[in-house]
Amino acid sequence: MPKNIQRKSNSFVLRFLFSVFCLLYSALSALPFTAEASIFSRQDQVLVRVFHSPTCKACHKVIQDIIPSIAKKYGGKVRWEYLDITDGIHLRDFVDLEQKSGRRLGTPTILIGDKVLVGVTEAADSLDQLILEQLSSGQKQAMALGEGGVNLLERFRSFGPLAVIGAGLVDGFNPCAFTVIVFFISFLTLMGYKRREMALIGFFYIVAVFLTYLALGLGFFKALYTMKGFYAVTKSVYLAIGSLSIFLGVLAVKDYIIFKRTGNTDAMALQLPRAIKNKIHSIVGEYYRKDRMGRKKAFFSLALSALIVGFMISILEAVCTGQLYLPTIVFVLKEGTLRAKALFYLIIYNIMFILPLVFILIAALGGATSKQFEVYARKNLGVIKLAMAAVFLALGIVLLKGI
């Protein structure tokens, strides 16, 4: 076959195959992806709107653990909309919903018709039932939002410093952050660290929490929360720390039983072996005999470890704010107008957010380092072991419940 005819033939075949591909693609595109999608129009579907924040662990729990099974159950009968309140348009709708519902909203919030569910518990208990009621009643009219023209800048101007201070304090009661700092102080006390080292660890841990939340407010690390595996990592960390706390609680109970039976402390599990104790004492003694450069190096290592742990815990346990102050402040920061005031409020919010942590640190340091407490602990070792067991078991249950 001549080459020019062969080229024309090849060209014709390619054009033919391309045309067939286009026809098939058009035909497939016209087909519904599922049978349910072809049966139910948008008007026939129940609309479920989920207001969430990418940094909110509770939101991830609702979206990834609760909703999928319900969505699978009802299929195309339900239409799901996920509205990120870090977007200005969705935040306006969220503020409008709070005004219309008369409830104080937080993330996550779910809207079905005119019914509002706030938080993981309400979603788990009532979401399925509300969808069923909507389908049974035939009333699928969704609440209109955003028609009132909510002005977020005017709302921000109405904020006072006291309101922002109160919001920061309320959101600052963070069980995970409390758990870690109590765990730090308990562990460092067991390891024989001095008050200065424990204060250093606590101080830099709190600084890391403050700076990380400030960075989150300024929009850093947002891409991190959109990664598919991020929520799985968070659950794994909670599982590990929670399991460790339960394990330590069980060991403390075992120590209490051993001490009550024998009065001997040598067989206790929650203490260091004698060889390691002696090694630590020699290292600590060597540390205090080091020159100034050696001390600076040790200081840097302690500070760096506290900063890293504080950063990681803050990223994994980003705040699920129960109020709209923080999202509004962050929105105004993006807009440019009143940016200086918004940054000032963000700093105030974060200072108040870490204040409970400061109180926890002071209380822990006071108990761990006071001479009176040391004397009491020696005389009442059984009581101390039971208290340790209660604390570790409680913290473990709280963490595992949050998974």
Short mmCIF file of C-alpha atoms in Angstrom, two decimals:
data_model
loop_
_atom_site.label_atom_id
_atom_site.label_comp_id
_atom_site.label_asym_id
_atom_site.label_seq_id
_atom_site.Cartn_x
_atom_site.Cartn_y
_atom_site.Cartn_z
CA MET A 1 0.00 0.00 0.00
CA PRO A 2 1.44 3.45 -0.92
CA LYS A 3 2.51 5.55 2.04
CA ASN A 4 0.15 8.47 1.30
CA ILE A 5 -2.86 6.13 1.17
CA GLN A 6 -1.71 4.47 4.40
CA ARG A 7 -1.48 7.89 6.10
CA LYS A 8 -4.99 8.82 4.92
CA SER A 9 -6.32 5.46 6.11
CA ASN A 10 -4.72 5.88 9.54
CA SER A 11 -6.04 9.43 9.77
CA PHE A 12 -9.56 8.26 8.89
CA VAL A 13 -9.42 5.48 11.49
CA LEU A 14 -8.27 7.93 14.17
CA ARG A 15 -11.03 10.41 13.29
CA PHE A 16 -13.58 7.60 13.32
CA LEU A 17 -12.45 6.32 16.72
CA PHE A 18 -12.45 9.84 18.12
CA SER A 19 -16.00 10.42 16.83
CA VAL A 20 -17.17 7.14 18.38
CA PHE A 21 -15.54 8.10 21.69
CA CYS A 22 -17.29 11.49 21.66
CA LEU A 23 -20.66 9.89 20.93
CA LEU A 24 -20.20 7.33 23.71
CA TYR A 25 -19.11 10.02 26.16
CA SER A 26 -22.16 12.16 25.30
CA ALA A 27 -24.47 9.19 25.71
CA LEU A 28 -22.96 8.16 29.03
CA SER A 29 -23.06 11.73 30.30
CA ALA A 30 -26.76 11.88 29.59
CA LEU A 31 -27.36 8.81 31.74
CA PRO A 32 -27.85 9.12 35.50
CA PHE A 33 -24.99 7.91 37.68
CA THR A 34 -27.46 5.93 39.79
CA ALA A 35 -31.00 4.77 39.36
CA GLU A 36 -32.04 6.90 42.31
CA ALA A 37 -30.67 10.09 40.76
CA SER A 38 -32.93 9.59 37.74
CA ILE A 39 -36.02 9.02 39.88
CA PHE A 40 -35.76 11.93 42.34
CA SER A 41 -35.61 15.53 41.16
CA ARG A 42 -34.16 18.28 43.33
CA GLN A 43 -37.70 19.30 44.31
CA ASP A 44 -38.46 15.78 45.55
CA GLN A 45 -35.32 15.52 47.65
CA VAL A 46 -34.92 16.44 51.31
CA LEU A 47 -32.21 19.09 51.58
CA VAL A 48 -29.75 18.65 54.46
CA ARG A 49 -27.31 21.53 54.96
CA VAL A 50 -24.22 20.86 57.07
CA PHE A 51 -22.37 23.93 58.38
CA HIS A 52 -18.83 23.00 59.30
CA SER A 53 -15.27 24.23 59.70
CA PRO A 54 -12.22 22.44 58.24
CA THR A 55 -10.36 22.69 61.57
CA CYS A 56 -13.18 21.21 63.65
CA LYS A 57 -12.68 17.61 64.80
CA ALA A 58 -16.36 17.24 65.72
CA CYS A 59 -17.27 18.28 62.16
CA HIS A 60 -15.04 15.55 60.73
CA LYS A 61 -16.68 13.04 63.08
CA VAL A 62 -20.18 13.98 61.88
CA ILE A 63 -19.24 14.14 58.19
CA GLN A 64 -17.12 10.98 58.07
CA ASP A 65 -18.60 8.75 60.80
CA ILE A 66 -22.30 9.62 61.11
CA ILE A 67 -23.52 10.93 57.75
CA PRO A 68 -22.21 8.21 55.35
CA SER A 69 -24.43 5.40 56.69
CA ILE A 70 -27.48 7.68 56.69
CA ALA A 71 -26.69 8.93 53.18
CA LYS A 72 -26.39 5.34 51.98
CA LYS A 73 -29.71 4.43 53.64
CA TYR A 74 -31.74 7.14 51.87
CA GLY A 75 -29.73 7.40 48.66
CA GLY A 76 -31.06 9.92 46.15
CA LYS A 77 -33.98 10.91 48.39
CA VAL A 78 -31.66 13.25 50.29
CA ARG A 79 -29.46 16.03 48.92
CA TRP A 80 -26.48 17.00 51.08
CA GLU A 81 -24.86 20.42 51.06
CA TYR A 82 -21.63 21.01 52.99
CA LEU A 83 -21.13 24.68 53.84
CA ASP A 84 -17.72 25.76 55.13
CA ILE A 85 -18.23 28.76 57.44
CA THR A 86 -14.72 30.04 56.70
CA ASP A 87 -16.28 31.12 53.39
CA GLY A 88 -17.92 34.55 53.76
CA ILE A 89 -21.15 33.60 51.96
CA HIS A 90 -21.71 30.51 54.09
CA LEU A 91 -20.80 32.42 57.26
CA ARG A 92 -23.51 34.99 56.44
CA ASP A 93 -26.03 32.17 56.04
CA PHE A 94 -24.83 30.69 59.33
CA VAL A 95 -25.30 33.99 61.17
CA ASP A 96 -28.73 34.36 59.56
CA LEU A 97 -29.65 30.85 60.73
CA GLU A 98 -28.58 31.65 64.29
CA GLN A 99 -30.81 34.74 64.29
CA LYS A 100 -33.81 32.88 62.83
CA SER A 101 -33.47 29.77 65.00
CA GLY A 102 -32.97 31.69 68.25
CA ARG A 103 -30.27 29.21 69.25
CA ARG A 104 -26.58 29.73 69.92
CA LEU A 105 -25.00 27.73 67.14
CA GLY A 106 -21.59 26.12 66.85
CA THR A 107 -19.84 23.79 64.48
CA PRO A 108 -21.08 21.40 63.28
CA THR A 109 -24.68 22.56 62.72
CA ILE A 110 -27.16 20.66 60.53
CA LEU A 111 -30.30 22.25 59.05
CA ILE A 112 -33.22 20.12 57.79
CA GLY A 113 -36.31 22.10 56.85
CA ASP A 114 -36.68 24.40 59.85
CA LYS A 115 -35.08 21.96 62.33
CA VAL A 116 -31.55 22.61 63.64
CA LEU A 117 -29.11 20.09 65.12
CA VAL A 118 -25.94 21.31 66.84
CA GLY A 119 -22.98 19.09 67.68
CA VAL A 120 -22.13 15.41 67.42
CA THR A 121 -24.66 14.13 69.99
CA GLU A 122 -27.70 15.79 68.40
CA ALA A 123 -26.59 14.64 64.94
CA ALA A 124 -26.12 11.04 66.09
CA ASP A 125 -29.43 10.97 68.00
CA SER A 126 -31.80 12.86 65.70
CA LEU A 127 -30.51 13.22 62.12
CA ASP A 128 -31.94 9.95 60.80
CA GLN A 129 -35.31 10.55 62.49
CA LEU A 130 -35.64 14.10 61.14
CA ILE A 131 -34.93 12.94 57.58
CA LEU A 132 -37.56 10.20 57.95
CA GLU A 133 -40.09 12.75 59.25
CA GLN A 134 -39.41 15.06 56.31
CA LEU A 135 -39.86 12.23 53.82
CA SER A 136 -43.05 10.98 55.52
CA SER A 137 -44.68 14.40 55.77
CA GLY A 138 -43.92 15.34 52.18
CA GLN A 139 -42.90 18.83 53.35
CA LYS A 140 -39.49 19.31 51.77
CA GLN A 141 -39.40 23.10 51.81
CA ALA A 142 -35.96 24.26 52.98
CA MET A 143 -35.52 27.32 55.18
CA ALA A 144 -34.44 30.34 53.13
CA LEU A 145 -31.16 31.83 54.31
CA GLY A 146 -29.27 34.98 53.42
CA GLU A 147 -32.31 36.95 52.30
CA GLY A 148 -31.96 39.45 55.16
CA GLY A 149 -28.57 40.62 53.91
CA VAL A 150 -26.52 39.92 57.04
CA ASN A 151 -23.67 42.44 57.27
CA LEU A 152 -20.69 40.75 58.89
CA LEU A 153 -18.69 43.97 59.16
CA GLU A 154 -21.50 45.63 61.12
CA ARG A 155 -21.75 42.55 63.29
CA PHE A 156 -18.00 42.74 63.94
CA ARG A 157 -18.27 46.43 64.88
CA SER A 158 -20.80 45.44 67.55
CA PHE A 159 -18.25 43.18 69.27
CA GLY A 160 -16.72 44.48 72.48
CA PRO A 161 -13.47 43.33 74.10
CA LEU A 162 -15.36 41.71 76.99
CA ALA A 163 -17.39 39.56 74.59
CA VAL A 164 -14.22 38.37 72.84
CA ILE A 165 -12.54 37.69 76.21
CA GLY A 166 -15.53 35.60 77.32
CA ALA A 167 -15.58 33.65 74.05
CA GLY A 168 -11.87 32.84 74.35
CA LEU A 169 -12.24 31.63 77.94
CA VAL A 170 -15.22 29.40 77.10
CA ASP A 171 -13.49 27.85 74.07
CA GLY A 172 -10.26 27.49 76.09
CA PHE A 173 -11.65 24.66 78.22
CA ASN A 174 -10.02 22.04 76.02
CA PRO A 175 -9.82 18.53 77.58
CA CYS A 176 -7.13 17.29 75.21
CA ALA A 177 -4.76 20.19 75.90
CA PHE A 178 -5.40 19.81 79.65
CA THR A 179 -4.68 16.08 79.42
CA VAL A 180 -1.33 16.61 77.74
CA ILE A 181 -0.04 19.22 80.19
CA VAL A 182 -1.12 17.15 83.23
CA PHE A 183 0.52 14.13 81.62
CA PHE A 184 3.71 16.15 81.05
CA ILE A 185 3.96 17.30 84.66
CA SER A 186 3.14 13.82 86.02
CA PHE A 187 5.75 12.19 83.80
CA LEU A 188 8.45 14.78 84.55
CA THR A 189 7.79 14.42 88.28
CA LEU A 190 8.17 10.64 87.97
CA MET A 191 11.42 11.15 86.03
CA GLY A 192 12.83 13.36 88.77
CA TYR A 193 12.92 16.68 86.91
CA LYS A 194 13.28 19.89 88.90
CA ARG A 195 10.70 22.68 89.06
CA ARG A 196 12.64 24.82 86.56
CA GLU A 197 12.55 22.11 83.87
CA MET A 198 8.85 21.41 84.45
CA ALA A 199 8.00 25.12 84.28
CA LEU A 200 10.04 25.37 81.09
CA ILE A 201 8.23 22.46 79.45
CA GLY A 202 4.83 23.88 80.44
CA PHE A 203 5.68 27.42 79.34
CA PHE A 204 6.87 26.44 75.87
CA TYR A 205 3.99 24.01 75.44
CA ILE A 206 1.52 26.84 76.13
CA VAL A 207 3.43 29.21 73.82
CA ALA A 208 3.19 26.60 71.05
CA VAL A 209 -0.57 26.26 71.60
CA PHE A 210 -0.98 30.06 71.45
CA LEU A 211 1.11 30.51 68.28
CA THR A 212 -0.51 27.55 66.50
CA TYR A 213 -4.06 28.76 67.15
CA LEU A 214 -3.02 32.27 66.12
CA ALA A 215 -1.62 30.85 62.86
CA LEU A 216 -4.84 28.87 62.30
CA GLY A 217 -6.82 32.08 62.77
CA LEU A 218 -4.63 33.80 60.18
CA GLY A 219 -5.39 31.03 57.68
CA PHE A 220 -2.27 28.89 57.90
CA PHE A 221 -2.40 25.07 57.71
CA LYS A 222 -5.88 25.12 56.13
CA ALA A 223 -4.78 22.76 53.35
CA LEU A 224 -3.69 20.25 55.99
CA TYR A 225 -7.26 19.72 57.15
CA THR A 226 -8.51 18.97 53.64
CA MET A 227 -6.22 15.94 53.31
CA LYS A 228 -8.16 12.68 53.28
CA GLY A 229 -6.07 10.87 55.85
CA PHE A 230 -5.90 13.71 58.37
CA TYR A 231 -8.96 12.67 60.38
CA ALA A 232 -7.67 9.08 60.52
CA VAL A 233 -4.36 10.35 61.94
CA THR A 234 -6.25 12.36 64.57
CA LYS A 235 -8.26 9.31 65.61
CA SER A 236 -5.09 7.21 65.82
CA VAL A 237 -3.40 9.74 68.11
CA TYR A 238 -6.48 9.91 70.35
CA LEU A 239 -6.61 6.11 70.46
CA ALA A 240 -2.92 5.86 71.37
CA ILE A 241 -2.97 8.53 74.11
CA GLY A 242 -6.33 7.33 75.48
CA SER A 243 -5.16 3.71 75.58
CA LEU A 244 -1.92 4.74 77.30
CA SER A 245 -3.89 6.67 79.93
CA ILE A 246 -6.15 3.67 80.59
CA PHE A 247 -3.07 1.42 80.82
CA LEU A 248 -1.39 3.75 83.33
CA GLY A 249 -4.63 3.90 85.33
CA VAL A 250 -4.77 0.10 85.53
CA LEU A 251 -1.11 -0.01 86.63
CA ALA A 252 -1.86 2.56 89.35
CA VAL A 253 -4.71 0.38 90.66
CA LYS A 254 -2.36 -2.62 90.63
CA ASP A 255 0.24 -0.61 92.57
CA TYR A 256 -2.39 0.35 95.16
CA ILE A 257 -3.33 -3.33 95.69
CA ILE A 258 0.34 -4.37 95.99
CA PHE A 259 1.09 -1.58 98.46
CA LYS A 260 -1.96 -2.40 100.59
CA ARG A 261 -1.04 -6.08 100.75
CA THR A 262 2.72 -5.81 101.31
CA GLY A 263 3.49 -2.21 102.30
CA ASN A 264 6.45 -2.51 99.92
CA THR A 265 7.09 -0.01 97.08
CA ASP A 266 9.79 -2.00 95.25
CA ALA A 267 7.29 -4.12 93.28
CA MET A 268 5.27 -1.15 92.03
CA ALA A 269 4.85 -0.84 88.26
CA LEU A 270 4.62 2.96 88.04
CA GLN A 271 8.17 3.67 89.05
CA LEU A 272 11.53 3.46 87.36
CA PRO A 273 13.80 0.43 87.82
CA ARG A 274 16.60 1.07 90.31
CA ALA A 275 19.33 0.84 87.62
CA ILE A 276 17.60 3.52 85.52
CA LYS A 277 17.02 5.68 88.61
CA ASN A 278 20.74 5.58 89.39
CA LYS A 279 21.58 6.42 85.78
CA ILE A 280 19.21 9.40 85.80
CA HIS A 281 20.70 10.68 89.04
CA SER A 282 24.19 10.49 87.53
CA ILE A 283 23.06 12.25 84.34
CA VAL A 284 21.24 14.97 86.29
CA GLY A 285 24.34 15.47 88.44
CA GLU A 286 26.48 15.69 85.33
CA TYR A 287 24.04 18.16 83.81
CA TYR A 288 24.36 20.55 86.74
CA ARG A 289 28.16 20.33 86.50
CA LYS A 290 28.13 21.23 82.79
CA ASP A 291 29.48 24.45 81.45
CA ARG A 292 27.22 27.25 80.22
CA MET A 293 27.15 25.94 76.64
CA GLY A 294 26.00 22.51 77.83
CA ARG A 295 23.17 24.06 79.83
CA LYS A 296 22.08 26.10 76.83
CA LYS A 297 21.96 22.94 74.73
CA ALA A 298 19.83 21.12 77.32
CA PHE A 299 17.57 24.18 77.61
CA PHE A 300 17.12 24.25 73.83
CA SER A 301 16.24 20.53 73.70
CA LEU A 302 13.55 20.86 76.37
CA ALA A 303 12.08 23.96 74.73
CA LEU A 304 12.05 22.37 71.27
CA SER A 305 10.34 19.19 72.46
CA ALA A 306 7.62 21.21 74.21
CA LEU A 307 7.07 23.42 71.15
CA ILE A 308 6.74 20.41 68.83
CA VAL A 309 4.27 18.57 71.08
CA GLY A 310 2.24 21.75 71.66
CA PHE A 311 2.06 22.37 67.91
CA MET A 312 1.02 18.80 67.11
CA ILE A 313 -1.65 18.66 69.81
CA SER A 314 -3.08 22.03 68.71
CA ILE A 315 -3.23 20.98 65.06
CA LEU A 316 -4.95 17.71 65.96
CA GLU A 317 -7.34 19.30 68.47
CA ALA A 318 -8.23 22.52 66.65
CA VAL A 319 -11.08 24.30 68.37
CA CYS A 320 -14.69 23.57 67.45
CA THR A 321 -15.91 26.99 68.49
CA GLY A 322 -19.26 27.12 70.21
CA GLN A 323 -19.74 30.78 69.28
CA LEU A 324 -19.53 32.96 66.18
CA TYR A 325 -16.96 35.46 67.44
CA LEU A 326 -13.91 33.66 66.07
CA PRO A 327 -15.27 32.90 62.55
CA THR A 328 -16.42 36.52 62.20
CA ILE A 329 -13.03 37.87 63.36
CA VAL A 330 -11.26 35.61 60.85
CA PHE A 331 -13.62 36.77 58.06
CA VAL A 332 -12.88 40.45 58.80
CA LEU A 333 -9.13 39.69 58.75
CA LYS A 334 -9.53 38.45 55.16
CA GLU A 335 -11.63 41.40 54.03
CA GLY A 336 -9.02 44.08 54.73
CA THR A 337 -11.39 46.61 56.31
CA LEU A 338 -10.88 46.86 60.09
CA ARG A 339 -8.01 44.36 59.79
CA ALA A 340 -5.97 45.89 62.64
CA LYS A 341 -8.91 45.68 65.04
CA ALA A 342 -9.63 42.11 63.93
CA LEU A 343 -6.01 41.09 64.54
CA PHE A 344 -6.13 42.71 67.99
CA TYR A 345 -9.30 40.77 68.84
CA LEU A 346 -7.76 37.54 67.51
CA ILE A 347 -4.75 37.99 69.82
CA ILE A 348 -7.03 38.74 72.80
CA TYR A 349 -9.13 35.67 71.99
CA ASN A 350 -6.07 33.43 71.89
CA ILE A 351 -4.61 34.86 75.11
CA MET A 352 -7.88 34.06 76.86
CA PHE A 353 -7.92 30.67 75.15
CA ILE A 354 -4.62 29.64 76.80
CA LEU A 355 -5.44 31.16 80.20
CA PRO A 356 -7.05 27.95 81.56
CA LEU A 357 -3.88 26.10 80.50
CA VAL A 358 -1.79 28.59 82.50
CA PHE A 359 -3.91 27.94 85.61
CA ILE A 360 -3.60 24.16 85.10
CA LEU A 361 0.19 24.49 84.80
CA ILE A 362 0.49 26.62 87.96
CA ALA A 363 -1.69 24.20 89.94
CA ALA A 364 0.23 21.17 88.66
CA LEU A 365 3.60 22.75 89.44
CA GLY A 366 2.44 23.76 92.91
CA GLY A 367 1.31 20.23 93.72
CA ALA A 368 4.24 18.45 92.12
CA THR A 369 7.00 20.55 93.68
CA SER A 370 5.77 21.61 97.12
CA LYS A 371 7.51 20.08 100.15
CA GLN A 372 4.19 19.65 101.96
CA PHE A 373 2.83 17.58 99.08
CA GLU A 374 6.00 15.46 99.01
CA VAL A 375 5.71 14.68 102.74
CA TYR A 376 1.98 13.92 102.37
CA ALA A 377 2.66 11.64 99.38
CA ARG A 378 5.16 9.57 101.34
CA LYS A 379 2.74 9.09 104.21
CA ASN A 380 -0.32 8.44 102.04
CA LEU A 381 1.08 6.56 99.05
CA GLY A 382 -2.04 4.41 98.71
CA VAL A 383 -4.32 7.45 98.43
CA ILE A 384 -1.97 9.02 95.87
CA LYS A 385 -2.01 5.86 93.77
CA LEU A 386 -5.82 5.77 93.79
CA ALA A 387 -5.94 9.45 92.81
CA MET A 388 -3.49 8.77 89.96
CA ALA A 389 -5.63 5.86 88.81
CA ALA A 390 -8.77 8.02 88.82
CA VAL A 391 -7.06 10.81 86.85
CA PHE A 392 -5.51 8.53 84.22
CA LEU A 393 -8.69 6.46 83.78
CA ALA A 394 -10.86 9.59 83.50
CA LEU A 395 -8.53 11.18 80.94
CA GLY A 396 -8.40 7.94 78.97
CA ILE A 397 -12.18 7.64 78.89
CA VAL A 398 -12.57 11.28 77.75
CA LEU A 399 -10.04 10.81 74.95
CA LEU A 400 -11.42 7.48 73.74
CA LYS A 401 -14.96 8.84 73.87
CA GLY A 402 -13.87 11.65 71.55
CA ILE A 403 -12.86 9.23 68.79
#
